[in-house]
Coordinates of C-alpha atoms and ligand atoms in Angstrom, one line a residue:
M1120 CA 109.0 92.4 31.9
K1121 CA 108.4 95.3 34.1
H1122 CA 110.7 96.2 37.0
Y1123 CA 108.1 97.6 39.3
Y1124 CA 105.7 95.6 41.4
Y1125 CA 103.3 95.9 44.3
K1126 CA 104.4 94.4 47.7
S1127 CA 101.9 94.7 50.6
G1128 CA 100.0 97.2 48.7
D1129 CA 102.9 99.6 48.0
L1130 CA 104.6 100.1 44.6
W1131 CA 108.2 99.2 44.5
A1132 CA 111.0 99.4 41.9
E1133 CA 114.0 97.1 42.4
D1134 CA 114.4 97.0 46.2
V1135 CA 113.0 100.5 47.0
R1136 CA 109.5 101.4 48.1
L1137 CA 108.8 104.4 45.9
T1138 CA 107.1 106.4 48.6
D1139 CA 110.4 106.4 50.5
I1140 CA 112.0 108.4 47.6
L1141 CA 109.2 111.1 47.8
S1142 CA 109.9 112.2 51.4
R1143 CA 113.4 113.3 50.1
V1144 CA 112.7 114.7 46.7
G1145 CA 109.0 115.6 46.4
T1146 CA 106.8 115.4 43.3
P1147 CA 106.7 115.4 40.4
C1148 CA 109.9 113.3 40.0
Y1149 CA 111.3 110.9 37.5
V1150 CA 112.6 107.6 38.8
Y1151 CA 114.8 105.2 36.8
S1152 CA 115.8 101.7 37.5
E1153 CA 119.4 101.1 36.7
A1154 CA 118.9 97.3 36.6
A1155 CA 116.1 97.7 33.9
I1156 CA 118.5 99.8 31.7
I1157 CA 121.4 97.3 32.1
K1158 CA 119.1 94.4 31.3
Q1159 CA 117.9 95.9 28.1
W1160 CA 121.4 96.8 26.9
Q1161 CA 122.6 93.4 27.6
A1162 CA 119.7 91.8 25.7
F1163 CA 121.0 93.5 22.5
D1164 CA 124.6 92.9 23.3
S1165 CA 124.2 89.2 24.0
A1166 CA 122.0 88.5 21.0
L1167 CA 124.9 89.9 18.9
A1168 CA 127.6 87.9 20.7
H1169 CA 128.5 86.1 17.5
H1170 CA 128.6 89.0 15.1
P1171 CA 130.9 92.0 15.2
H1172 CA 128.8 94.8 16.5
K1173 CA 128.5 98.2 18.4
I1174 CA 125.5 99.4 20.3
C1175 CA 125.3 103.1 20.2
Y1176 CA 122.6 104.2 22.6
A1177 CA 120.6 107.1 21.2
V1178 CA 121.3 109.8 23.7
K1179 CA 118.2 111.8 22.9
A1180 CA 115.9 109.3 24.5
N1181 CA 117.3 110.0 28.0
S1182 CA 120.4 112.0 28.3
N1183 CA 120.9 112.2 32.1
L1184 CA 124.6 111.9 32.9
A1185 CA 124.0 109.0 35.3
V1186 CA 122.0 107.1 32.6
L1187 CA 124.8 107.7 30.1
N1188 CA 127.5 106.7 32.6
T1189 CA 125.7 103.4 33.4
L1190 CA 125.8 102.6 29.7
A1191 CA 129.3 103.8 29.2
Q1192 CA 130.4 101.4 31.9
L1193 CA 128.8 98.5 30.0
G1194 CA 131.0 99.5 27.0
S1195 CA 128.1 101.2 25.1
G1196 CA 128.7 103.6 22.3
F1197 CA 126.4 106.6 21.7
D1198 CA 124.3 108.1 18.9
I1199 CA 124.2 111.8 19.3
V1200 CA 122.3 114.6 17.4
S1201 CA 124.1 117.7 18.7
G1202 CA 127.3 119.1 20.2
G1203 CA 125.4 119.3 23.6
E1204 CA 124.9 115.5 23.5
L1205 CA 128.6 115.0 22.7
A1206 CA 129.5 117.1 25.7
R1207 CA 127.1 115.0 27.9
V1208 CA 128.7 111.8 26.6
I1209 CA 132.2 113.0 27.5
A1210 CA 131.0 114.3 30.9
A1211 CA 129.4 110.9 31.6
K1212 CA 132.8 109.2 30.8
G1213 CA 131.7 107.8 27.5
K1214 CA 134.3 107.4 24.7
P1215 CA 134.1 109.9 21.8
N1216 CA 135.6 107.3 19.5
Q1217 CA 132.4 105.2 20.1
V1218 CA 130.1 108.0 19.1
V1219 CA 128.1 108.3 15.9
F1220 CA 126.8 111.7 15.0
S1221 CA 123.3 111.7 13.4
G1222 CA 121.0 114.5 12.6
V1223 CA 119.8 116.5 9.5
G1224 CA 121.3 119.9 10.5
K1225 CA 124.7 119.7 12.1
Q1226 CA 126.3 123.1 12.7
A1227 CA 129.9 123.8 11.7
L1228 CA 131.0 124.3 15.3
E1229 CA 129.5 121.0 16.2
I1230 CA 131.1 119.3 13.3
I1231 CA 134.6 120.7 14.3
Q1232 CA 134.1 119.7 17.9
A1233 CA 133.3 116.1 16.9
L1234 CA 136.2 116.0 14.4
K1235 CA 138.6 117.1 17.1
Y1236 CA 137.3 114.5 19.5
G1237 CA 137.8 111.9 16.9
I1238 CA 134.2 110.5 16.9
F1239 CA 133.6 107.1 15.2
C1240 CA 131.5 108.4 12.4
F1241 CA 129.2 111.2 11.0
N1242 CA 125.9 109.9 9.7
I1243 CA 125.5 112.3 6.7
E1244 CA 122.0 113.2 5.5
S1245 CA 122.6 115.4 2.4
A1246 CA 125.1 116.2 -0.3
A1247 CA 125.5 119.7 1.2
E1248 CA 126.5 118.2 4.5
L1249 CA 129.1 116.0 2.8
Q1250 CA 130.8 119.1 1.2
L1251 CA 130.6 121.0 4.6
I1252 CA 132.2 118.2 6.5
N1253 CA 135.0 117.7 3.9
Q1254 CA 135.7 121.5 4.0
L1255 CA 135.9 121.6 7.8
A1256 CA 138.0 118.4 7.9
E1257 CA 140.4 119.9 5.3
H1258 CA 140.6 123.2 7.2
H1259 CA 141.7 121.3 10.3
N1260 CA 143.7 118.8 8.4
L1261 CA 141.7 115.8 9.7
L1262 CA 140.0 112.9 8.1
A1263 CA 136.2 112.6 8.7
P1264 CA 134.8 109.0 8.9
I1265 CA 131.4 109.0 7.3
A1266 CA 128.3 107.0 6.5
F1267 CA 125.3 108.1 4.5
R1268 CA 121.9 107.9 6.0
I1269 CA 119.8 106.3 3.2
N1270 CA 116.0 106.2 3.0
P1271 CA 115.0 102.6 2.3
D1272 CA 111.5 104.0 1.5
V1273 CA 109.6 101.5 3.5
D1274 CA 106.5 102.5 5.4
P1275 CA 107.0 101.7 9.1
K1276 CA 103.1 101.7 9.7
S1277 CA 103.7 104.0 12.6
H1278 CA 102.6 107.3 13.7
P1279 CA 103.1 110.1 11.0
Y1280 CA 105.3 112.3 13.4
I1281 CA 107.7 109.5 13.9
S1282 CA 107.9 107.9 10.5
T1283 CA 111.2 108.8 9.0
G1284 CA 112.2 106.2 6.5
L1285 CA 109.9 107.4 3.7
K1286 CA 111.0 109.2 0.5
E1287 CA 109.3 112.5 1.3
N1288 CA 110.6 113.7 4.6
K1289 CA 113.4 115.9 5.8
F1290 CA 115.6 112.9 7.0
G1291 CA 118.1 110.9 5.0
I1292 CA 119.0 110.6 1.4
D1293 CA 116.9 109.3 -1.5
F1294 CA 117.7 105.6 -2.2
A1295 CA 118.3 106.4 -5.9
Q1296 CA 120.9 109.1 -5.1
A1297 CA 123.0 106.8 -2.9
I1298 CA 125.5 105.4 -5.4
P1299 CA 126.5 108.7 -7.1
L1300 CA 126.9 110.3 -3.7
Y1301 CA 129.2 107.5 -2.4
Q1302 CA 131.2 107.9 -5.6
D1303 CA 131.5 111.7 -5.0
A1304 CA 132.5 111.0 -1.4
K1305 CA 135.2 108.6 -2.3
K1306 CA 136.9 111.4 -4.3
L1307 CA 137.1 113.8 -1.4
K1308 CA 140.5 113.9 0.3
H1309 CA 139.2 114.5 3.9
I1310 CA 136.4 112.0 3.8
E1311 CA 136.8 108.4 4.8
V1312 CA 133.8 106.3 3.6
K1313 CA 133.0 103.8 6.3
G1314 CA 129.5 102.7 6.3
I1315 CA 125.8 103.0 5.6
T1316 CA 123.0 103.8 7.9
F1317 CA 119.2 104.1 8.0
H1318 CA 116.6 104.9 10.7
I1319 CA 113.0 104.3 9.7
G1320 CA 111.0 105.5 12.7
S1321 CA 110.3 105.0 16.3
Q1322 CA 108.1 102.8 18.5
L1323 CA 107.9 100.2 15.7
T1324 CA 106.2 97.1 17.0
S1325 CA 106.6 94.6 14.1
L1326 CA 109.6 93.2 12.4
S1327 CA 108.6 93.6 8.8
P1328 CA 109.6 97.3 8.3
F1329 CA 113.1 96.6 9.9
I1330 CA 113.5 93.4 7.6
D1331 CA 112.3 95.2 4.5
A1332 CA 114.7 98.1 5.1
T1333 CA 117.7 96.0 5.9
K1334 CA 117.1 93.9 2.8
R1335 CA 117.0 96.9 0.6
I1336 CA 120.1 98.4 2.2
L1337 CA 122.0 95.0 1.9
T1338 CA 121.2 95.2 -1.9
L1339 CA 122.7 98.6 -2.0
I1340 CA 125.8 97.5 -0.2
E1341 CA 126.2 94.8 -2.9
Q1342 CA 125.8 97.4 -5.7
L1343 CA 128.3 99.7 -4.0
K1344 CA 130.7 96.8 -3.8
S1345 CA 130.3 96.1 -7.6
V1346 CA 131.4 99.8 -8.3
G1347 CA 134.5 99.5 -5.9
I1348 CA 133.1 100.9 -2.7
N1349 CA 133.5 98.5 0.2
L1350 CA 131.7 99.4 3.4
Q1351 CA 132.9 98.2 6.8
Y1352 CA 129.7 98.6 8.7
L1353 CA 125.9 98.7 8.5
D1354 CA 124.1 100.8 11.0
V1355 CA 120.4 99.9 11.3
G1356 CA 119.4 102.8 13.4
G1357 CA 117.0 102.6 16.4
G1358 CA 113.2 102.4 16.5
L1359 CA 112.4 99.2 18.3
G1360 CA 109.1 99.7 20.3
I1361 CA 108.2 99.0 23.8
R1362 CA 104.9 97.9 25.4
Y1363 CA 103.0 100.8 26.6
Q1364 CA 99.5 99.4 26.5
D1365 CA 98.8 96.2 24.5
E1366 CA 101.5 96.5 21.8
T1367 CA 103.5 93.3 21.3
P1368 CA 106.9 94.5 20.1
P1369 CA 109.5 91.9 19.3
S1370 CA 112.1 91.4 22.0
P1371 CA 115.7 92.7 21.4
K1372 CA 116.7 89.1 20.7
A1373 CA 113.8 88.3 18.3
Y1374 CA 114.7 91.6 16.5
I1375 CA 118.4 90.8 16.3
D1376 CA 117.8 87.2 15.2
A1377 CA 115.6 88.4 12.4
L1378 CA 118.3 90.9 11.2
L1379 CA 121.0 88.1 11.4
A1380 CA 118.8 85.8 9.5
L1381 CA 119.3 88.1 6.5
C1382 CA 122.8 86.7 6.3
I1383 CA 124.6 89.9 7.1
P1384 CA 128.3 89.2 6.0
P1385 CA 130.6 88.7 9.0
E1386 CA 133.0 91.4 7.7
L1387 CA 130.1 93.9 8.1
T1388 CA 130.1 95.3 11.6
L1389 CA 126.5 95.8 12.7
I1390 CA 125.7 99.0 14.5
L1391 CA 122.5 99.6 16.4
E1392 CA 121.1 102.9 17.8
P1393 CA 118.4 101.9 20.2
G1394 CA 117.0 104.6 22.4
R1395 CA 113.5 104.0 23.7
S1396 CA 113.9 100.1 23.9
I1397 CA 116.9 100.6 26.3
V1398 CA 115.4 103.2 28.7
G1399 CA 111.6 103.4 28.1
D1400 CA 110.6 100.7 30.5
A1401 CA 113.1 101.8 33.1
G1402 CA 111.6 105.0 34.1
I1403 CA 108.3 106.2 35.8
L1404 CA 107.2 109.7 36.6
I1405 CA 105.6 110.1 40.1
T1406 CA 103.0 112.7 40.7
Q1407 CA 100.6 113.7 43.4
V1408 CA 96.9 114.1 43.1
L1409 CA 96.1 117.8 43.8
L1410 CA 92.4 117.5 43.7
L1411 CA 89.5 115.7 42.2
K1412 CA 86.9 117.8 40.3
Q1413 CA 83.6 117.0 38.6
A1414 CA 82.6 118.9 35.5
G1415 CA 79.4 117.9 33.7
N1416 CA 79.4 114.1 33.9
K1417 CA 83.2 114.0 33.7
Q1418 CA 85.6 113.4 36.6
F1419 CA 89.0 115.1 36.4
C1420 CA 92.0 114.0 38.5
I1421 CA 94.2 117.1 38.7
V1422 CA 97.8 116.2 39.4
D1423 CA 101.0 118.2 40.0
C1424 CA 102.8 117.1 36.9
A1425 CA 101.8 118.4 33.4
M1426 CA 102.6 118.4 29.7
N1427 CA 105.7 120.4 30.5
D1428 CA 106.9 117.4 32.4
L1429 CA 105.8 114.7 30.1
L1430 CA 104.8 115.7 26.6
R1431 CA 104.2 112.4 24.9
P1432 CA 100.4 112.2 25.7
T1433 CA 99.9 115.8 24.3
L1434 CA 102.3 115.6 21.5
Y1435 CA 101.6 112.1 20.1
Q1436 CA 98.3 111.2 21.9
A1437 CA 100.5 108.5 23.5
W1438 CA 99.0 106.2 26.0
Q1439 CA 101.0 105.5 29.2
N1440 CA 99.7 103.6 32.1
I1441 CA 98.9 105.4 35.4
I1442 CA 98.9 103.4 38.6
P1443 CA 98.7 104.3 42.3
L1444 CA 101.6 104.1 44.5
K1445 CA 99.4 102.6 47.2
E1446 CA 96.6 100.0 46.5
Q1447 CA 93.7 101.2 48.4
A1448 CA 90.0 100.0 49.1
L1449 CA 88.4 103.1 47.6
K1450 CA 85.6 103.5 45.1
T1451 CA 87.0 103.2 41.5
L1452 CA 85.9 106.0 39.2
Q1453 CA 86.8 107.0 35.6
Y1454 CA 89.0 110.1 35.4
D1455 CA 90.8 112.2 32.9
V1456 CA 94.2 112.7 34.5
V1457 CA 95.2 116.3 33.8
G1458 CA 97.9 118.8 34.8
P1459 CA 97.7 122.4 35.9
V1460 CA 99.0 123.9 32.6
C1461 CA 96.6 126.2 30.8
E1462 CA 96.0 124.2 27.7
S1463 CA 93.1 121.8 27.0
G1464 CA 95.7 119.4 25.5
D1465 CA 97.4 119.2 28.9
F1466 CA 96.5 115.6 29.9
L1467 CA 98.5 112.6 31.1
G1468 CA 95.8 110.0 30.4
L1469 CA 92.1 110.0 29.5
S1470 CA 89.4 107.8 30.9
R1471 CA 91.4 106.0 33.5
R1472 CA 89.9 103.9 36.2
L1473 CA 91.5 104.8 39.4
A1474 CA 90.7 104.4 43.2
I1475 CA 92.2 107.6 44.6
E1476 CA 91.8 110.5 46.9
P1477 CA 93.4 114.0 46.9
G1478 CA 97.0 113.8 48.2
D1479 CA 97.6 110.2 46.8
Y1480 CA 100.5 109.5 44.5
L1481 CA 100.4 108.1 41.0
A1482 CA 103.1 106.6 38.8
I1483 CA 103.0 107.2 35.1
T1484 CA 104.9 104.2 33.8
E1485 CA 107.1 103.6 30.7
A1486 CA 108.4 107.3 31.2
G1487 CA 112.2 106.5 30.8
A1488 CA 112.4 107.5 27.2
Y1489 CA 111.4 110.9 25.7
G1490 CA 110.2 111.9 29.1
F1491 CA 112.4 114.3 31.0
V1492 CA 114.3 115.2 27.9
M1493 CA 111.3 116.7 26.3
S1494 CA 110.2 118.6 29.4
S1495 CA 110.1 122.4 29.3
N1496 CA 109.4 125.4 31.7
Y1497 CA 106.1 126.3 30.1
N1498 CA 103.9 128.1 32.6
S1499 CA 107.1 128.8 34.5
R1500 CA 107.2 125.4 36.0
P1501 CA 110.6 124.2 37.2
R1502 CA 111.7 120.9 35.7
A1503 CA 111.3 117.7 37.8
P1504 CA 114.2 116.0 39.5
E1505 CA 115.5 112.6 38.4
V1506 CA 116.3 109.8 40.7
M1507 CA 118.2 106.5 39.9
I1508 CA 117.6 103.3 41.8
K1509 CA 120.3 100.7 42.1
G1510 CA 119.1 97.7 44.3
E1511 CA 118.1 99.0 47.6
K1512 CA 119.8 102.4 47.1
F1513 CA 118.6 105.4 45.3
K1514 CA 120.3 108.6 44.4
L1515 CA 119.2 112.1 43.2
I1516 CA 120.8 112.3 39.7
R1517 CA 119.3 115.7 38.8
E1518 CA 118.0 118.3 41.2
R1519 CA 114.7 120.0 40.9
E1520 CA 115.1 123.3 39.2
T1521 CA 114.4 126.4 41.3
I1522 CA 112.2 129.2 40.5
Q1523 CA 115.1 131.5 40.6
E1524 CA 116.9 129.5 37.8
L1525 CA 114.0 130.0 35.5
F1526 CA 114.7 133.6 35.0
A1527 CA 118.3 133.9 36.1
K1528 CA 119.3 134.7 32.5
E1529 CA 116.6 137.3 31.9
Y1530 CA 117.1 141.1 32.3
L1531 CA 114.9 144.1 32.4
F1532 CA 115.4 146.4 29.5
N1533 CA 115.5 149.5 31.7
D1534 CA 118.0 148.6 34.3
Ligands
PLP2504 C1 115.8 108.9 17.5 C2 116.8 108.2 16.8 C3 117.2 106.9 17.3 C4 116.6 106.3 18.5 O1 115.3 105.9 18.2 P1 114.4 105.0 19.2 O2 113.0 104.9 18.7 O3 114.4 105.8 20.6 O4 115.1 103.6 19.4 C5 118.2 106.3 16.7 N1 118.8 106.8 15.5 C6 118.4 108.0 15.0 C7 119.1 108.5 13.8 C8 117.4 108.7 15.7 O5 117.1 109.9 15.2

């Protein structure tokens, strides 16, 4: 279900006509529907009503403070991958004791900060990291709650850049090393062994990789039990896909039901780390058509947003829908929708049928996840503002960067 729709030829989200936002904030700009975020979070939460659980939203998908605050108010936990993300969670009134800290290269200062805030758990990705966390906890006379991220070694049949559950990649710990590592951890004085975690990839659109992975990890949990290591929770990571084009991902409920059908023991708290499936549908990126250009027999639609604003099409050859803010009776042509950045790879969408004129506005949909957060200042382009809609109200939740800010921390050598 999409939260945006046309009414009398105009594109709306919740109870706001999107062109009404543009007169205030300009383009390009990101717009998020709070209701869409809440609906997705609650879909996970209600599907898990009868099993002890914790939903730890993956902050990296969209880390705007207003988005995090919306989720914190629902009682969400958070999955972070840096000290910066922990600081954001705290600034957004999230609870540190509901935070799991993932990531393959945590720095000592980040670990100390997380220990002092008393986070829920460190998801450890190597033997070296276990030793480091134990040493730091000892030095500060604290106890570090931990889980190991194990690679279940199932192929998520997804894009190579975003397949993370296989044996040979930088993430996680080899399945075969799991038991000895848990035994080592149990002996460490400043480590508290709490759980187990995996995360096999992103934008997965079928249940089978999740089911295969969970089954393998449940077997491992049994084996650990037989050597005297009893875990309190199973963290199944994130990765549930959304519909960008014609994918048919399972709903949060279908996904949860499939997991629960594996007979997860009631004493094992289930933790989830959804990112994209919470915020992906909730966001759109609005851009203005600068000009139309013909080159050979190709038509280009040149817009004021670019790969620096939305990297997914360039980085993953990802397809996101592009629709006009106003339905118009114009001739439909096929365009490559491209940005002004000096790279041939700078496109938002190829071969799109659009009825548009220069000056029109377009919405790039499903841009709530891995959109703004991956934006950069390449070509000295200020990053776009972000707006949140709530019913008939909308609010600027991040201002457009100014040109001045772009080089405010740069200095001439000879000054
Ligand atoms: C990125 C990530 C997530 C979230 O993934 P989505 O595909 O956005 O749901 C969850 N857990 C870990 C460890 C991650 O790296």
